[in-house]
Amino acid sequence: MANERMPGFDTLAIHAGAQPDPTTHARITPIYQTTAYTFDSADHAASLFGLQAFGNIYTRIMNPTQNVLEERVAALEGGTAALAVASGHAAQLITFHALMQPGDEIVAARKLYGGSINQLSQSFKSFGWNVVWADTDDIATFQNAVTPRTKAIFIESIANPGGIVTDIEAIANVAKRAGVPLVVDNTLATPYLCRPFDHGADIVVHSLTKFMGGHGNSMGGVIVDGGSFDWSREGRYPMLSEPRPEYHGVVLHEAFGNFAFAIACRVLGLRDLGPAISPFNAFLILTGIETLPLRMQRHCDNALAVAEWLSDRPDVTWVSYAGLPGDRYHGLARKYVPKGAGAVLTFGVRGGYEAGVAVVENVKLFSHLANIGDTRSLIIHPASTTHRQVPDQHKAAAGAGPDVIRLSVGLEDKADIIADLEQAFAAAAA
Ligand SMILES: *Cc1c(COP(=O)(O)O)cnc(C)c1O
């Protein structure tokens, strides 16, 4: 028997999880805009509710359009299963809900998306989930932060907003020694540039809102189960290791093996907390993912050209982009994101806070807004916007000092992108 060919990444981005609709022969995955699904019989309903059979019940818990999206992202990341939810923050909430009990701790990288810093330090605190910050530039700070109450380590593969590449393997080794899963937010890299499971991660989360959807039109998030973590240790992760009374006493890790985490997130977290993705958003994000490899490569090429141009400007004091050969993260970039360091970069504008505000107010092609991962080039001044709520003393550590400007370089002609920055600098100086 001939070996079945393993499809490549570009093929999976278009085909994984999908086939022509069996009833209508529609080629594209339809938008299954339905709330509920009929049961064949009372017995069929009972087996679905009891987790003895897989099938659709109610769109808060699963939906066929969403299901194709989940299979596609799981295939691209090399995971065993995935769960799509309403946003990136919902993916983080559902992930930690499955891992944490009151009084438990997350060890998290200090350099994270500003919204994640708020989520972990403010809202999670009110659940009794405590965060201990560590520094990705000093792996020992992760090791030293681990206590018996640590239940997870959380990092970003490429950190937002600084354009920093994280040494995933070194932190995965800390997680393995501690016996806790490593959760990696892979939003800025996408699986086209980096697959955290290949470097020892156990769970990957995404904001699909950004590069995966890629067109700035839909919110979404996803949790991908790497299938690698052993949930059996008694008492450590009760959602996975203790009998569930509402499901006939089933123990999820025994019943579902290497995709038990994705199941726990769906049948406990999503069921009870409720942030389901709309089928329409799942459809738009699926369409976006079909061109992910093409878009990400162009994003990287344009971002590198912009970073090189900025490096030569007298009105720019520093540029942080791991794709630049002189960048302090270039070595890590060559290991973890060899095809390119992504679209997001930061730089310091001479003149500090006022100059930063003046540049963002004078761009024309760039859009001044709080997002990344659009086809369009985007610009923001984090200190006055996304990181405004981060206390001043933590702003610089989070990569959001007063002079910092963040770009998400889009897919336009790179000459036009550069020309727009040039005229904005000139207008800001005037
Ligand atoms: C945007 C973003 C999030 C949050 O995702 P939403 O879809 O906006 O909820 C999380 N992490 C990173 C790195 C992000 O850029």
CSV table of C-alpha atoms and ligand atoms in Angstrom, one decimal:
chain,number,residue,atom,x,y,z
A,1,MET,CA,0.0,0.0,0.0
A,2,ALA,CA,1.4,3.4,-0.9
A,3,ASN,CA,2.1,5.8,1.9
A,4,GLU,CA,-0.4,8.6,2.1
A,5,ARG,CA,1.2,11.9,1.3
A,6,MET,CA,1.3,14.4,4.2
A,7,PRO,CA,-0.1,17.6,2.7
A,8,GLY,CA,2.0,20.7,3.0
A,9,PHE,CA,1.2,23.8,5.1
A,10,ASP,CA,-0.2,25.8,2.1
A,11,THR,CA,-2.5,22.9,1.2
A,12,LEU,CA,-3.7,22.5,4.7
A,13,ALA,CA,-4.5,26.2,4.9
A,14,ILE,CA,-7.0,25.8,2.1
A,15,HIS,CA,-8.3,22.2,2.7
A,16,ALA,CA,-7.9,21.0,6.3
A,17,GLY,CA,-11.2,20.1,7.9
A,18,ALA,CA,-13.3,20.9,4.9
A,19,GLN,CA,-15.0,19.0,2.1
A,20,PRO,CA,-17.9,19.8,-0.2
A,21,ASP,CA,-21.2,19.9,1.7
A,22,PRO,CA,-22.6,16.3,1.5
A,23,THR,CA,-26.2,17.3,1.1
A,24,THR,CA,-26.0,20.4,-1.2
A,25,HIS,CA,-22.6,19.8,-2.8
A,26,ALA,CA,-21.7,23.4,-1.9
A,27,ARG,CA,-17.9,23.7,-2.4
A,28,ILE,CA,-17.3,26.3,0.2
A,29,THR,CA,-18.1,25.5,3.9
A,30,PRO,CA,-21.5,27.0,4.4
A,31,ILE,CA,-22.4,29.4,7.2
A,32,TYR,CA,-24.5,27.1,9.4
A,33,GLN,CA,-26.6,29.9,10.9
A,34,THR,CA,-28.6,27.8,13.3
A,35,THR,CA,-28.9,27.8,17.0
A,36,ALA,CA,-29.9,24.1,17.5
A,37,TYR,CA,-30.0,20.7,15.7
A,38,THR,CA,-32.6,18.0,15.7
A,39,PHE,CA,-32.1,14.7,17.4
A,40,ASP,CA,-32.8,11.4,15.7
A,41,SER,CA,-34.4,10.0,18.8
A,42,ALA,CA,-34.5,10.3,22.6
A,43,ASP,CA,-31.7,7.8,22.9
A,44,HIS,CA,-29.6,9.8,20.4
A,45,ALA,CA,-30.2,13.0,22.4
A,46,ALA,CA,-29.3,11.2,25.7
A,47,SER,CA,-26.0,9.9,24.2
A,48,LEU,CA,-25.1,13.4,23.0
A,49,PHE,CA,-25.8,15.0,26.3
A,50,GLY,CA,-23.9,12.3,28.1
A,51,LEU,CA,-20.7,12.7,25.9
A,52,GLN,CA,-21.2,9.1,24.7
A,53,ALA,CA,-21.5,10.3,21.1
A,54,PHE,CA,-20.2,13.3,19.3
A,55,GLY,CA,-22.7,15.5,17.6
A,56,ASN,CA,-24.3,18.9,17.4
A,57,ILE,CA,-26.7,20.0,20.2
A,58,TYR,CA,-26.7,23.7,20.5
A,59,THR,CA,-24.4,26.4,18.9
A,60,ARG,CA,-23.1,27.7,22.2
A,61,ILE,CA,-21.2,24.4,22.4
A,62,MET,CA,-20.5,23.5,18.7
A,63,ASN,CA,-21.4,24.4,15.2
A,64,PRO,CA,-20.4,22.8,11.8
A,65,THR,CA,-18.8,26.0,10.4
A,66,GLN,CA,-16.9,26.5,13.6
A,67,ASN,CA,-15.9,22.9,13.5
A,68,VAL,CA,-14.1,23.2,10.2
A,69,LEU,CA,-12.3,26.3,11.5
A,70,GLU,CA,-11.2,24.2,14.6
A,71,GLU,CA,-9.9,21.3,12.5
A,72,ARG,CA,-8.1,23.7,10.2
A,73,VAL,CA,-6.2,25.5,12.9
A,74,ALA,CA,-5.5,22.3,14.7
A,75,ALA,CA,-3.9,20.9,11.5
A,76,LEU,CA,-1.9,24.1,10.9
A,77,GLU,CA,-0.5,24.1,14.5
A,78,GLY,CA,0.1,20.4,14.6
A,79,GLY,CA,-2.3,19.9,17.6
A,80,THR,CA,-4.7,17.1,18.3
A,81,ALA,CA,-7.9,19.3,18.5
A,82,ALA,CA,-9.0,22.9,18.9
A,83,LEU,CA,-11.9,24.9,20.2
A,84,ALA,CA,-12.9,28.2,18.5
A,85,VAL,CA,-14.4,30.9,20.7
A,86,ALA,CA,-15.6,34.5,20.4
A,87,SER,CA,-12.3,36.3,20.8
A,88,GLY,CA,-8.6,35.9,21.8
A,89,HIS,CA,-9.4,37.0,25.3
A,90,ALA,CA,-12.2,34.4,25.5
A,91,ALA,CA,-9.6,31.7,24.5
A,92,GLN,CA,-7.4,32.8,27.4
A,93,LEU,CA,-10.3,32.8,29.8
A,94,ILE,CA,-11.5,29.3,28.8
A,95,THR,CA,-8.0,28.0,28.9
A,96,PHE,CA,-7.2,29.2,32.4
A,97,HIS,CA,-10.7,28.3,33.6
A,98,ALA,CA,-9.8,24.6,32.8
A,99,LEU,CA,-6.5,24.9,34.6
A,100,MET,CA,-7.0,27.1,37.7
A,101,GLN,CA,-8.6,26.8,41.1
A,102,PRO,CA,-8.9,29.8,43.5
A,103,GLY,CA,-5.5,30.5,45.1
A,104,ASP,CA,-3.6,29.0,42.1
A,105,GLU,CA,-0.9,30.9,40.2
A,106,ILE,CA,0.0,31.6,36.6
A,107,VAL,CA,3.6,32.5,35.8
A,108,ALA,CA,3.4,34.9,32.9
A,109,ALA,CA,5.8,36.8,30.7
A,110,ARG,CA,5.9,40.5,31.7
A,111,LYS,CA,5.9,41.5,28.0
A,112,LEU,CA,2.4,40.7,26.8
A,113,TYR,CA,-0.4,42.3,24.8
A,114,GLY,CA,-1.7,45.1,27.0
A,115,GLY,CA,-5.2,43.6,27.2
A,116,SER,CA,-3.7,40.4,28.5
A,117,ILE,CA,-1.8,42.2,31.2
A,118,ASN,CA,-5.2,43.7,32.3
A,119,GLN,CA,-7.0,40.4,32.0
A,120,LEU,CA,-4.5,38.5,34.1
A,121,SER,CA,-3.7,41.2,36.7
A,122,GLN,CA,-7.3,42.6,37.2
A,123,SER,CA,-10.1,40.2,36.2
A,124,PHE,CA,-8.3,36.9,36.9
A,125,LYS,CA,-7.4,38.2,40.3
A,126,SER,CA,-11.1,38.5,41.2
A,127,PHE,CA,-11.4,34.8,40.5
A,128,GLY,CA,-8.6,34.1,42.9
A,129,TRP,CA,-6.1,33.3,40.1
A,130,ASN,CA,-2.9,35.0,40.9
A,131,VAL,CA,-0.3,36.0,38.3
A,132,VAL,CA,3.5,36.1,39.0
A,133,TRP,CA,5.4,38.0,36.3
A,134,ALA,CA,8.6,36.8,34.8
A,135,ASP,CA,11.1,38.2,32.3
A,136,THR,CA,11.6,36.4,29.0
A,137,ASP,CA,15.1,37.9,28.8
A,138,ASP,CA,16.1,36.0,32.0
A,139,ILE,CA,14.8,32.5,32.0
A,140,ALA,CA,15.8,32.0,35.6
A,141,THR,CA,13.0,34.4,36.6
A,142,PHE,CA,10.5,31.8,35.3
A,143,GLN,CA,12.2,29.0,37.3
A,144,ASN,CA,12.2,31.2,40.4
A,145,ALA,CA,8.6,32.1,40.1
A,146,VAL,CA,7.3,28.5,40.2
A,147,THR,CA,5.6,27.4,43.4
A,148,PRO,CA,3.5,24.4,44.3
A,149,ARG,CA,0.4,26.5,43.4
A,150,THR,CA,1.7,27.2,39.9
A,151,LYS,CA,-0.7,25.6,37.4
A,152,ALA,CA,0.5,27.2,34.1
A,153,ILE,CA,3.2,29.2,32.4
A,154,PHE,CA,2.0,31.8,29.8
A,155,ILE,CA,4.0,33.5,27.1
A,156,GLU,CA,3.7,35.0,23.6
A,157,SER,CA,5.8,33.5,20.8
A,158,ILE,CA,6.4,37.0,19.4
A,159,ALA,CA,5.5,39.5,22.1
A,160,ASN,CA,3.2,42.4,21.4
A,161,PRO,CA,4.0,45.3,21.1
A,162,GLY,CA,7.8,45.0,21.2
A,163,GLY,CA,8.6,42.6,18.3
A,164,ILE,CA,10.4,40.4,20.8
A,165,VAL,CA,11.0,36.7,20.1
A,166,THR,CA,10.6,34.4,23.1
A,167,ASP,CA,12.9,31.4,23.8
A,168,ILE,CA,10.0,28.9,23.8
A,169,GLU,CA,12.1,25.8,24.3
A,170,ALA,CA,13.9,27.2,27.3
A,171,ILE,CA,10.6,28.1,29.0
A,172,ALA,CA,9.1,24.8,28.0
A,173,ASN,CA,11.9,23.1,29.9
A,174,VAL,CA,11.0,25.1,33.0
A,175,ALA,CA,7.3,24.1,32.5
A,176,LYS,CA,8.3,20.4,32.2
A,177,ARG,CA,10.4,20.5,35.4
A,178,ALA,CA,7.5,22.2,37.2
A,179,GLY,CA,5.0,19.7,35.8
A,180,VAL,CA,2.7,22.4,34.4
A,181,PRO,CA,1.6,23.1,30.9
A,182,LEU,CA,3.2,25.8,28.8
A,183,VAL,CA,0.5,28.0,27.2
A,184,VAL,CA,1.7,30.0,24.2
A,185,ASP,CA,-0.2,32.9,22.6
A,186,ASN,CA,0.8,32.5,18.9
A,187,THR,CA,-1.2,35.5,17.6
A,188,LEU,CA,1.7,37.6,16.2
A,189,ALA,CA,3.6,34.7,14.6
A,190,THR,CA,0.7,32.5,13.4
A,191,PRO,CA,1.6,28.8,12.6
A,192,TYR,CA,3.0,29.9,9.2
A,193,LEU,CA,6.0,31.5,11.0
A,194,CYS,CA,6.2,29.4,14.2
A,195,ARG,CA,4.6,26.2,15.6
A,196,PRO,CA,5.1,26.3,19.3
A,197,PHE,CA,4.2,22.6,19.7
A,198,ASP,CA,7.5,21.8,17.8
A,199,HIS,CA,9.3,23.6,20.6
A,200,GLY,CA,7.7,22.0,23.7
A,201,ALA,CA,4.5,24.0,24.2
A,202,ASP,CA,1.4,22.1,25.5
A,203,ILE,CA,-1.4,24.5,24.6
A,204,VAL,CA,-1.6,27.2,21.9
A,205,VAL,CA,-4.1,30.1,22.0
A,206,HIS,CA,-4.7,32.7,19.3
A,207,SER,CA,-6.6,35.9,18.7
A,208,LEU,CA,-8.0,34.9,15.3
A,209,THR,CA,-9.1,38.5,15.1
A,210,LYS,CA,-5.6,39.4,13.9
A,211,PHE,CA,-3.4,37.7,11.3
A,212,MET,CA,-5.4,34.4,11.1
A,213,GLY,CA,-8.6,36.1,9.9
A,214,GLY,CA,-6.3,38.8,8.5
A,215,HIS,CA,-8.7,41.4,7.2
A,216,GLY,CA,-9.8,43.3,10.2
A,217,ASN,CA,-13.4,42.2,9.9
A,218,SER,CA,-14.1,39.5,12.6
A,219,MET,CA,-13.5,38.8,16.2
A,220,GLY,CA,-12.4,35.2,17.1
A,221,GLY,CA,-10.1,33.1,19.2
A,222,VAL,CA,-9.0,29.6,19.4
A,223,ILE,CA,-7.5,27.1,21.8
A,224,VAL,CA,-5.3,24.3,20.4
A,225,ASP,CA,-4.6,21.2,22.4
A,226,GLY,CA,-1.1,19.9,21.8
A,227,GLY,CA,-2.1,16.5,23.2
A,228,SER,CA,1.3,16.3,25.1
A,229,PHE,CA,0.4,17.0,28.7
A,230,ASP,CA,-0.3,14.3,31.3
A,231,TRP,CA,-3.4,15.4,33.2
A,232,SER,CA,-3.6,12.3,35.3
A,233,ARG,CA,-1.8,13.5,38.4
A,234,GLU,CA,-4.5,13.4,41.1
A,235,GLY,CA,-5.8,16.7,42.4
A,236,ARG,CA,-3.6,18.9,40.2
A,237,TYR,CA,-6.1,19.6,37.4
A,238,PRO,CA,-9.5,18.5,38.8
A,239,MET,CA,-11.5,19.4,35.7
A,240,LEU,CA,-9.6,16.8,33.8
A,241,SER,CA,-8.8,14.2,36.5
A,242,GLU,CA,-11.9,14.1,38.7
A,243,PRO,CA,-15.2,12.4,37.8
A,244,ARG,CA,-17.8,14.8,36.3
A,245,PRO,CA,-21.2,14.3,38.0
A,246,GLU,CA,-23.1,16.0,35.2
A,247,TYR,CA,-21.6,13.5,32.6
A,248,HIS,CA,-22.2,10.2,34.5
A,249,GLY,CA,-19.0,10.5,36.4
A,250,VAL,CA,-16.8,10.5,33.3
A,251,VAL,CA,-13.1,11.4,33.9
A,252,LEU,CA,-12.2,13.5,30.9
A,253,HIS,CA,-8.5,12.6,30.6
A,254,GLU,CA,-9.4,8.9,30.7
A,255,ALA,CA,-12.3,9.2,28.2
A,256,PHE,CA,-10.6,11.5,25.7
A,257,GLY,CA,-6.9,10.9,26.0
A,258,ASN,CA,-4.7,13.3,24.0
A,259,PHE,CA,-7.5,15.7,23.2
A,260,ALA,CA,-9.0,15.8,26.7
A,261,PHE,CA,-8.0,19.5,27.2
A,262,ALA,CA,-9.9,20.7,24.1
A,263,ILE,CA,-13.0,18.7,25.3
A,264,ALA,CA,-12.8,20.2,28.8
A,265,CYS,CA,-12.6,23.6,27.4
A,266,ARG,CA,-15.7,22.9,25.3
A,267,VAL,CA,-18.0,20.9,27.5
A,268,LEU,CA,-17.2,22.7,30.8
A,269,GLY,CA,-15.7,26.1,30.0
A,270,LEU,CA,-17.6,27.1,26.9
A,271,ARG,CA,-20.8,25.4,28.1
A,272,ASP,CA,-20.8,27.4,31.3
A,273,LEU,CA,-19.0,30.7,30.5
A,274,GLY,CA,-20.6,31.0,27.0
A,275,PRO,CA,-18.3,33.0,24.7
A,276,ALA,CA,-19.2,31.2,21.5
A,277,ILE,CA,-18.0,32.4,18.1
A,278,SER,CA,-20.7,33.3,15.6
A,279,PRO,CA,-20.9,31.0,12.5
A,280,PHE,CA,-20.5,34.1,10.3
A,281,ASN,CA,-17.2,35.1,12.0
A,282,ALA,CA,-16.0,31.5,11.7
A,283,PHE,CA,-16.7,31.6,8.0
A,284,LEU,CA,-14.9,34.9,7.4
A,285,ILE,CA,-11.9,33.7,9.4
A,286,LEU,CA,-11.8,30.4,7.5
A,287,THR,CA,-11.7,32.4,4.2
A,288,GLY,CA,-8.9,34.5,5.6
A,289,ILE,CA,-6.8,31.5,6.6
A,290,GLU,CA,-6.8,30.2,3.0
A,291,THR,CA,-4.3,33.0,2.1
A,292,LEU,CA,-2.4,33.0,5.4
A,293,PRO,CA,0.9,31.8,3.9
A,294,LEU,CA,0.9,34.4,1.2
A,295,ARG,CA,-0.2,37.2,3.4
A,296,MET,CA,2.3,36.4,6.2
A,297,GLN,CA,5.2,36.3,3.8
A,298,ARG,CA,4.3,39.7,2.3
A,299,HIS,CA,3.7,41.1,5.8
A,300,CYS,CA,7.2,40.0,6.8
A,301,ASP,CA,8.9,41.3,3.7
A,302,ASN,CA,7.2,44.7,4.0
A,303,ALA,CA,7.9,45.0,7.7
A,304,LEU,CA,11.6,44.3,7.1
A,305,ALA,CA,11.8,47.0,4.5
A,306,VAL,CA,10.1,49.5,6.8
A,307,ALA,CA,12.3,48.5,9.7
A,308,GLU,CA,15.4,49.0,7.5
A,309,TRP,CA,14.2,52.4,6.4
A,310,LEU,CA,13.4,53.5,9.9
A,311,SER,CA,16.8,52.4,11.2
A,312,ASP,CA,18.5,55.1,8.9
A,313,ARG,CA,16.2,58.0,10.0
A,314,PRO,CA,17.7,60.7,12.2
A,315,ASP,CA,14.2,61.3,13.8
A,316,VAL,CA,14.1,57.6,15.0
A,317,THR,CA,16.1,56.8,18.1
A,318,TRP,CA,15.7,53.0,18.0
A,319,VAL,CA,13.9,50.2,16.1
A,320,SER,CA,12.8,46.9,17.6
A,321,TYR,CA,12.2,44.3,14.9
A,322,ALA,CA,13.8,40.9,15.3
A,323,GLY,CA,14.1,40.6,11.5
A,324,LEU,CA,16.9,43.2,11.5
A,325,PRO,CA,20.3,41.5,11.6
A,326,GLY,CA,21.5,43.8,14.4
A,327,ASP,CA,18.5,43.3,16.6
A,328,ARG,CA,19.1,41.7,20.0
A,329,TYR,CA,16.4,39.0,19.2
A,330,HIS,CA,17.7,38.2,15.8
A,331,GLY,CA,19.3,35.0,17.0
A,332,LEU,CA,16.1,33.8,18.5
A,333,ALA,CA,14.2,34.9,15.3
A,334,ARG,CA,16.4,32.7,13.1
A,335,LYS,CA,15.6,29.8,15.3
A,336,TYR,CA,11.9,30.3,15.9
A,337,VAL,CA,10.6,32.4,13.0
A,338,PRO,CA,13.1,31.7,10.2
A,339,LYS,CA,10.7,32.8,7.4
A,340,GLY,CA,10.3,36.3,8.9
A,341,ALA,CA,9.7,38.1,12.2
A,342,GLY,CA,6.1,39.1,11.6
A,343,ALA,CA,4.4,42.4,10.7
A,344,VAL,CA,4.5,44.2,14.1
A,345,LEU,CA,7.4,46.4,15.0
A,346,THR,CA,8.1,49.3,17.4
A,347,PHE,CA,10.4,52.2,17.2
A,348,GLY,CA,11.2,55.2,19.3
A,349,VAL,CA,10.5,58.7,17.9
A,350,ARG,CA,12.8,61.5,18.9
A,351,GLY,CA,10.8,64.0,21.0
A,352,GLY,CA,9.0,61.5,23.2
A,353,TYR,CA,5.3,61.5,24.0
A,354,GLU,CA,4.4,64.6,22.0
A,355,ALA,CA,6.3,63.6,18.9
A,356,GLY,CA,4.7,60.1,19.1
A,357,VAL,CA,1.2,61.6,19.2
A,358,ALA,CA,2.1,64.0,16.3
A,359,VAL,CA,3.3,61.2,14.0
A,360,VAL,CA,0.1,59.1,14.5
A,361,GLU,CA,-2.0,62.2,13.9
A,362,ASN,CA,-0.4,62.9,10.6
A,363,VAL,CA,-0.4,59.6,8.8
A,364,LYS,CA,-2.7,59.2,5.7
A,365,LEU,CA,-2.3,55.7,4.4
A,366,PHE,CA,-1.8,54.2,7.8
A,367,SER,CA,-4.9,53.9,10.0
A,368,HIS,CA,-4.6,55.2,13.5
A,369,LEU,CA,-6.4,52.5,15.5
A,370,ALA,CA,-6.0,49.7,18.2
A,371,ASN,CA,-5.5,46.6,16.1
A,372,ILE,CA,-2.9,44.5,14.3
A,373,GLY,CA,-3.0,41.9,11.6
A,374,ASP,CA,-5.1,43.7,9.0
A,375,THR,CA,-4.3,43.9,5.2
A,376,ARG,CA,-4.0,47.6,5.9
A,377,SER,CA,-1.0,49.3,7.6
A,378,LEU,CA,-1.9,50.3,11.1
A,379,ILE,CA,-0.2,52.6,13.6
A,380,ILE,CA,-0.7,53.3,17.3
A,381,HIS,CA,1.0,55.1,20.2
A,382,PRO,CA,0.7,52.5,23.0
A,383,ALA,CA,1.4,54.9,25.9
A,384,SER,CA,-1.7,57.0,25.1
A,385,THR,CA,-4.0,54.1,24.0
A,386,THR,CA,-3.5,50.3,24.4
A,387,HIS,CA,-1.2,50.5,27.4
A,388,ARG,CA,-2.8,53.6,29.0
A,389,GLN,CA,-4.2,51.5,31.9
A,390,VAL,CA,-0.9,49.8,32.5
A,391,PRO,CA,0.7,51.6,35.5
A,392,ASP,CA,3.4,54.1,34.4
A,393,GLN,CA,6.2,52.2,36.2
A,394,HIS,CA,5.3,49.0,34.2
A,395,LYS,CA,4.8,50.8,30.8
A,396,ALA,CA,8.5,50.7,29.8
A,397,ALA,CA,8.8,47.1,30.9
A,398,ALA,CA,5.8,46.2,28.7
A,399,GLY,CA,7.5,47.9,25.8
A,400,ALA,CA,5.2,50.9,25.8
A,401,GLY,CA,7.3,53.8,26.9
A,402,PRO,CA,6.3,57.4,26.0
A,403,ASP,CA,8.3,57.5,22.7
A,404,VAL,CA,7.1,54.1,21.4
A,405,ILE,CA,5.2,53.9,18.2
A,406,ARG,CA,3.9,50.5,17.1
A,407,LEU,CA,3.2,49.5,13.5
A,408,SER,CA,1.4,46.6,12.0
A,409,VAL,CA,2.8,46.7,8.5
A,410,GLY,CA,0.1,45.9,5.9
A,411,LEU,CA,0.1,44.4,2.4
A,412,GLU,CA,0.2,47.7,0.4
A,413,ASP,CA,3.2,48.6,-1.9
A,414,LYS,CA,6.1,49.1,0.4
A,415,ALA,CA,7.1,52.3,-1.3
A,416,ASP,CA,3.7,53.8,-0.4
A,417,ILE,CA,3.9,52.6,3.2
A,418,ILE,CA,7.4,54.2,3.5
A,419,ALA,CA,6.3,57.4,1.8
A,420,ASP,CA,3.4,57.8,4.2
A,421,LEU,CA,5.7,57.5,7.2
A,422,GLU,CA,8.1,60.0,5.6
A,423,GLN,CA,5.4,62.7,5.1
A,424,ALA,CA,4.1,62.1,8.7
A,425,PHE,CA,7.5,62.6,10.2
A,426,ALA,CA,7.9,65.8,8.1
A,427,ALA,CA,4.4,67.1,9.3
A,428,ALA,CA,5.2,66.2,12.9
A,429,ALA,CA,8.5,68.1,12.8
A,430,ALA,CA,6.8,71.2,11.3
B,1,LIG,C1,-5.5,41.0,20.2
B,1,LIG,C2,-4.7,40.1,21.0
B,1,LIG,C3,-5.3,39.3,22.0
B,1,LIG,C4,-6.8,39.4,22.4
B,1,LIG,O1,-7.5,39.0,21.3
B,1,LIG,P1,-9.0,39.6,21.0
B,1,LIG,O2,-9.4,38.8,19.9
B,1,LIG,O3,-8.9,41.0,20.8
B,1,LIG,O4,-9.8,39.3,22.3
B,1,LIG,C5,-4.5,38.4,22.7
B,1,LIG,N1,-3.2,38.3,22.5
B,1,LIG,C6,-2.6,39.1,21.5
B,1,LIG,C7,-1.1,38.9,21.3
B,1,LIG,C8,-3.3,40.0,20.8
B,1,LIG,O5,-2.7,40.7,19.8
